[in-house]
PDB file of C-alpha atoms in Angstrom:
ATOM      1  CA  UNK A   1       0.821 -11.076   6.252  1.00 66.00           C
ATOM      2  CA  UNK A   2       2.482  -8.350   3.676  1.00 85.00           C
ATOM      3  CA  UNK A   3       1.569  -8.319   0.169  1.00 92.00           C
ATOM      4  CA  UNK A   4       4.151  -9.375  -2.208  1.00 95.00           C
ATOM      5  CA  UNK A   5       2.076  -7.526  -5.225  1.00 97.00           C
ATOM      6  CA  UNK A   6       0.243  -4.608  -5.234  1.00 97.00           C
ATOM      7  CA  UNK A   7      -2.438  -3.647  -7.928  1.00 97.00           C
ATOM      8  CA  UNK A   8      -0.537  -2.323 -10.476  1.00 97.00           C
ATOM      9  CA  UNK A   9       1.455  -5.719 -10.080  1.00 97.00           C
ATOM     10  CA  UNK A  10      -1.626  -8.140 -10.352  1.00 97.00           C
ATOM     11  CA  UNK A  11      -2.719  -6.057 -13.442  1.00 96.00           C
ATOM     12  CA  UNK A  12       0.622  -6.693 -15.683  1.00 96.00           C
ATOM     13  CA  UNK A  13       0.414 -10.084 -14.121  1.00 96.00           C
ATOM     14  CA  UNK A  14      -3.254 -10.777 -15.771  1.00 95.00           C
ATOM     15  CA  UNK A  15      -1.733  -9.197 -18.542  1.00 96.00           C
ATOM     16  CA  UNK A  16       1.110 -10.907 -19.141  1.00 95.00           C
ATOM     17  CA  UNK A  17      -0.280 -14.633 -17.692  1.00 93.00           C
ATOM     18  CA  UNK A  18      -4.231 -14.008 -18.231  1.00 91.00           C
ATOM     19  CA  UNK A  19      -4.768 -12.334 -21.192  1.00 93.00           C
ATOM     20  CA  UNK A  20      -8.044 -13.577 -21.715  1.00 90.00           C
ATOM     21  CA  UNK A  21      -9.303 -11.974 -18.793  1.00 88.00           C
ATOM     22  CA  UNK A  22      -6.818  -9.298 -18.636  1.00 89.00           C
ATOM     23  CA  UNK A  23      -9.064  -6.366 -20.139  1.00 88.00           C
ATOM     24  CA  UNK A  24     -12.084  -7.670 -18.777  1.00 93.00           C
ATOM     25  CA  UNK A  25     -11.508  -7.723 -14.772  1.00 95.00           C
ATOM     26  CA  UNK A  26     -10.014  -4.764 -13.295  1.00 96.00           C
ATOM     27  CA  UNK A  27      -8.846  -5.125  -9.759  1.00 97.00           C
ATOM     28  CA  UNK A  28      -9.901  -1.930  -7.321  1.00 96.00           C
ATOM     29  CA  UNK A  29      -8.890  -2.538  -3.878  1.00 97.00           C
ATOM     30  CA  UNK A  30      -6.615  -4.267  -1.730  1.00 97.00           C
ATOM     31  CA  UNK A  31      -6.886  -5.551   1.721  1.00 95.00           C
ATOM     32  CA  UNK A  32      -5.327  -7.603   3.973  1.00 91.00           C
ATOM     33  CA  UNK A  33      -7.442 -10.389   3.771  1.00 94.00           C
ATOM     34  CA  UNK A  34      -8.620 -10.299   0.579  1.00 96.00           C
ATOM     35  CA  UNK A  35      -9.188  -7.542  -2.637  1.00 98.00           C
ATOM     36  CA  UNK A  36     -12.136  -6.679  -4.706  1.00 98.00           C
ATOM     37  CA  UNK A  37     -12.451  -6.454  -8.646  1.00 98.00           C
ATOM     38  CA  UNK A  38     -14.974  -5.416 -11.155  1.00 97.00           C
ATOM     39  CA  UNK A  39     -16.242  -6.512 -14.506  1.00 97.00           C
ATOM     40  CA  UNK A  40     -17.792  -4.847 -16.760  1.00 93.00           C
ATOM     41  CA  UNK A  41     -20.704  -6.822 -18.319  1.00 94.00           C
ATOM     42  CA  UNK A  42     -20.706  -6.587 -22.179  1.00 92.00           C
ATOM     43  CA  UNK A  43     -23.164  -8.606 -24.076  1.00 89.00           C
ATOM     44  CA  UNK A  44     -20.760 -11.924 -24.404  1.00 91.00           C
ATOM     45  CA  UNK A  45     -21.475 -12.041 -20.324  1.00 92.00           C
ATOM     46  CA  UNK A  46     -24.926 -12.701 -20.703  1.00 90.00           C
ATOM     47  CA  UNK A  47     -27.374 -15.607 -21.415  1.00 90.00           C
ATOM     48  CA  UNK A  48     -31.023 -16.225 -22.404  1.00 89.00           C
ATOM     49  CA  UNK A  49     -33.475 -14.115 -20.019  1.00 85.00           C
ATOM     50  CA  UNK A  50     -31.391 -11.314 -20.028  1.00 83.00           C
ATOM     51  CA  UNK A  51     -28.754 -12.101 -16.861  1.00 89.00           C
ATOM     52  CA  UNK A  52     -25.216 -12.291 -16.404  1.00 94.00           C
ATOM     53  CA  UNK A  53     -24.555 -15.783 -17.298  1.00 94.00           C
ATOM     54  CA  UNK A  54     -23.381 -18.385 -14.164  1.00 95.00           C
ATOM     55  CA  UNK A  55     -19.843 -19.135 -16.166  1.00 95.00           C
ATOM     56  CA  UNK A  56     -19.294 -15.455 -15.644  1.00 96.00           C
ATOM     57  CA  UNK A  57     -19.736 -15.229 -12.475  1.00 97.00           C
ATOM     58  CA  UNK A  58     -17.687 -18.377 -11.767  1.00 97.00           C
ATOM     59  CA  UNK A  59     -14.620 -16.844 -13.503  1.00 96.00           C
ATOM     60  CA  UNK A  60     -15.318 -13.647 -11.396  1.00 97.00           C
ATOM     61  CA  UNK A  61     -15.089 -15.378  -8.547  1.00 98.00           C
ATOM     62  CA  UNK A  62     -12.395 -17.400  -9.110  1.00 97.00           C
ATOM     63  CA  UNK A  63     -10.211 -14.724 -10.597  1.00 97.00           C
ATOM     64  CA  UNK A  64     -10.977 -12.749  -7.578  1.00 98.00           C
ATOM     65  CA  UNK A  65      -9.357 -15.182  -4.751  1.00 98.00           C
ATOM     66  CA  UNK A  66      -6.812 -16.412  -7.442  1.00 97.00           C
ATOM     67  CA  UNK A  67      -5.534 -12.579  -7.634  1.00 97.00           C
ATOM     68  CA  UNK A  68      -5.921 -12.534  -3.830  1.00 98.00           C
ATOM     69  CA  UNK A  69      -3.604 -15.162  -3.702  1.00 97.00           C
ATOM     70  CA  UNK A  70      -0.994 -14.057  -5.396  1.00 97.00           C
ATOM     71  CA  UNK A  71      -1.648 -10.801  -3.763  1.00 97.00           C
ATOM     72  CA  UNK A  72       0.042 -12.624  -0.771  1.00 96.00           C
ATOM     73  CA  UNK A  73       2.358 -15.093  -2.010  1.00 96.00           C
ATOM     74  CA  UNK A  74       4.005 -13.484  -5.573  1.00 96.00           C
ATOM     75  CA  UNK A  75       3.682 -14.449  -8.948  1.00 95.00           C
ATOM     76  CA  UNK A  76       2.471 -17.807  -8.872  1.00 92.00           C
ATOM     77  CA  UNK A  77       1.210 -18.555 -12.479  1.00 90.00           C
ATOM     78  CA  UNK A  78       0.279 -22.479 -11.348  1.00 93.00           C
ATOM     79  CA  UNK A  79      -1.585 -22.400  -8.209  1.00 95.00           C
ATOM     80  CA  UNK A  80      -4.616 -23.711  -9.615  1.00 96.00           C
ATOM     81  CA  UNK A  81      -8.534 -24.297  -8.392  1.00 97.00           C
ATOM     82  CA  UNK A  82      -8.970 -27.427  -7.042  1.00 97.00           C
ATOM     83  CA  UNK A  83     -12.544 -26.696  -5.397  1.00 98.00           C
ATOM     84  CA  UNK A  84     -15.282 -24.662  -5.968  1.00 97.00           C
ATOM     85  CA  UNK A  85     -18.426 -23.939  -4.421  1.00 98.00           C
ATOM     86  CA  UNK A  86     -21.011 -21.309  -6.042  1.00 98.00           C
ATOM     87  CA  UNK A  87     -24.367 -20.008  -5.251  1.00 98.00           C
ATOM     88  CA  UNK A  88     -25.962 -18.492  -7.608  1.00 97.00           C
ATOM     89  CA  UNK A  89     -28.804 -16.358  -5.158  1.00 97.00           C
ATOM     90  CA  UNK A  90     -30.595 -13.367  -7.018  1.00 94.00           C
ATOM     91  CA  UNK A  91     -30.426 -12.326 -10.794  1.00 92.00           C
ATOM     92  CA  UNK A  92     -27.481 -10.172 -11.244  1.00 93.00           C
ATOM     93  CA  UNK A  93     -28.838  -7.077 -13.932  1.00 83.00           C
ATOM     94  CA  UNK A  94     -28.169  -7.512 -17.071  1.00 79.00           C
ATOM     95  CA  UNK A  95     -26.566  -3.635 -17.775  1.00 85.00           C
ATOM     96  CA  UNK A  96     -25.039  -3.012 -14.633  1.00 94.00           C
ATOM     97  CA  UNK A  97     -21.098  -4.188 -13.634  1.00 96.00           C
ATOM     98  CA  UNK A  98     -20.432  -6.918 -11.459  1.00 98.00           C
ATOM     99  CA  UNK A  99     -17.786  -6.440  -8.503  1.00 98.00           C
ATOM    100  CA  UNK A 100     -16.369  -9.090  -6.447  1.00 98.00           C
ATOM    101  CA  UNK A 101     -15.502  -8.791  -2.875  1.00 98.00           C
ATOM    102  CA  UNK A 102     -12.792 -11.707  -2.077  1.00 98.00           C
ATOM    103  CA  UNK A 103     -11.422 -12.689   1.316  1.00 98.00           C
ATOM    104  CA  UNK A 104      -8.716 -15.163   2.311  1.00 98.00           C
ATOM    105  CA  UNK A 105      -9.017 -17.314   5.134  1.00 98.00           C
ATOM    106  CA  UNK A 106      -5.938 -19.460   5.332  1.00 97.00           C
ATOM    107  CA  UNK A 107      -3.238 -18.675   3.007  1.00 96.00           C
ATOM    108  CA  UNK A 108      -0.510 -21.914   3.697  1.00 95.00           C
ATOM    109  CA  UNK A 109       2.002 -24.032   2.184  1.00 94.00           C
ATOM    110  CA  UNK A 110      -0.152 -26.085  -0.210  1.00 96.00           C
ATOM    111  CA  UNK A 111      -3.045 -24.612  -0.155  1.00 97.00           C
ATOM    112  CA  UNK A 112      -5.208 -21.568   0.002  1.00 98.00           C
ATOM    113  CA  UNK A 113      -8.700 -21.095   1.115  1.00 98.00           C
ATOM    114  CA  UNK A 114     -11.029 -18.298   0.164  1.00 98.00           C
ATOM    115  CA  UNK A 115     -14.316 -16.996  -0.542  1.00 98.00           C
ATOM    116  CA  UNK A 116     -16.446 -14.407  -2.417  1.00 98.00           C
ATOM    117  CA  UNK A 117     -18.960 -12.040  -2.935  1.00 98.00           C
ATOM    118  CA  UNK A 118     -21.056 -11.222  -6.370  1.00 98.00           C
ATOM    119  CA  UNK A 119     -22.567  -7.789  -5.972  1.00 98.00           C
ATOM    120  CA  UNK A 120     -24.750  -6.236  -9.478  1.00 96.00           C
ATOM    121  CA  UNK A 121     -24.261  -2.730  -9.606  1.00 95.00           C
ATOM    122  CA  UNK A 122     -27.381  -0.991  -7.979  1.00 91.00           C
ATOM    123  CA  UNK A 123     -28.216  -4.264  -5.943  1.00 93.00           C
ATOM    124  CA  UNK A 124     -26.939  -4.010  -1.693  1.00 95.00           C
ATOM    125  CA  UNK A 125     -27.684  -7.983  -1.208  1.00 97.00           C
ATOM    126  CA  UNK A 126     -25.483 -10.295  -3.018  1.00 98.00           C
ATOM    127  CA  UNK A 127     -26.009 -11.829  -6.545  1.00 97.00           C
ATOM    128  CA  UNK A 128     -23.859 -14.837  -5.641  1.00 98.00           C
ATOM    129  CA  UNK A 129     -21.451 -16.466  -3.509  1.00 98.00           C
ATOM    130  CA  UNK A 130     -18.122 -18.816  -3.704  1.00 98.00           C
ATOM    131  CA  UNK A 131     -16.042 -21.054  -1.878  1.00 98.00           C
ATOM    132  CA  UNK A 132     -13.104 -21.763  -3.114  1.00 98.00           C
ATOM    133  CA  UNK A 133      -9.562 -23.960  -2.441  1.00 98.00           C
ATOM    134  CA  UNK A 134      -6.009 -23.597  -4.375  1.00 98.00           C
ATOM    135  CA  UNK A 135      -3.530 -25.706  -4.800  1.00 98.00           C
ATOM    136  CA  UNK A 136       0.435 -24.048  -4.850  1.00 97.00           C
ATOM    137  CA  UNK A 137       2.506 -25.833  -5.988  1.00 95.00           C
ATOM    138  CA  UNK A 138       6.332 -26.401  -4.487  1.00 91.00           C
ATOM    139  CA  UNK A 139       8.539 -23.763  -5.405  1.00 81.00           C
TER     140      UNK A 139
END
């Protein structure tokens, strides 16, 4: 399947739709299945214990297939998360960025289905993992 945005498109969408997230996730690649993004951790991202708090990496993730959506399907401001899935596996560092590797498996009328991949800077296995399901709605 095509994309109907590329990055420069998702960006000024997060910008324009997101802005809360907007200057905080920066998307780096595009596939066809999927797309990866970064965030850089600042201190807000963190919790006791020095990590990268789980909320964090649950908006990561779900940012990540949400812009992988619309990567596919246009600017869909309302397709929304109706499932979610996370494991939280190793202790992400607390200085280093996060990226998130996000791949769609069905991309259909209603719904979407992806998942994704926490990575800590400086760390090869995974920090976490997410399964996720969208709802779009009817044009």
């Amino acid at each position: 399947m095509e994309h109907k945005m590329d990055i420069p498109a998702l960006q000024s969408f997060m910008v324009e739709a997101f802005p809360q997230v907007a200057g905080e996730i920066e998307v780096s690649e595009l596939a066809e299945d999927g797309l990866t993004v970064r965030l850089a951790v600042q201190d807000k991202h963190l919790r006791p214990g020095g990590t990268v708090s789980g909320p964090t990496m649950f908006m990561l993730a779900d940012v990540a297939v949400y812009l992988a959506i619309l990567s596919r399907i246009g600017p869909v401001a309302l397709a929304v998360t109706t499932n979610c899935s996370i494991d939280f596996m190793r202790k992400p560092a607390a200085g280093a960025d996060l990226t998130c590797v996000a791949h769609l498996h069905k991309v259909g009328r209603v719904l979407a289905v992806g998942d994704a991949m926490i990575y800590s800077a400086g760390q090869a296995a995974p920090v976490a993992r997410a399964s996720l399901t969208y709802s779009i709605p009817p044009k």
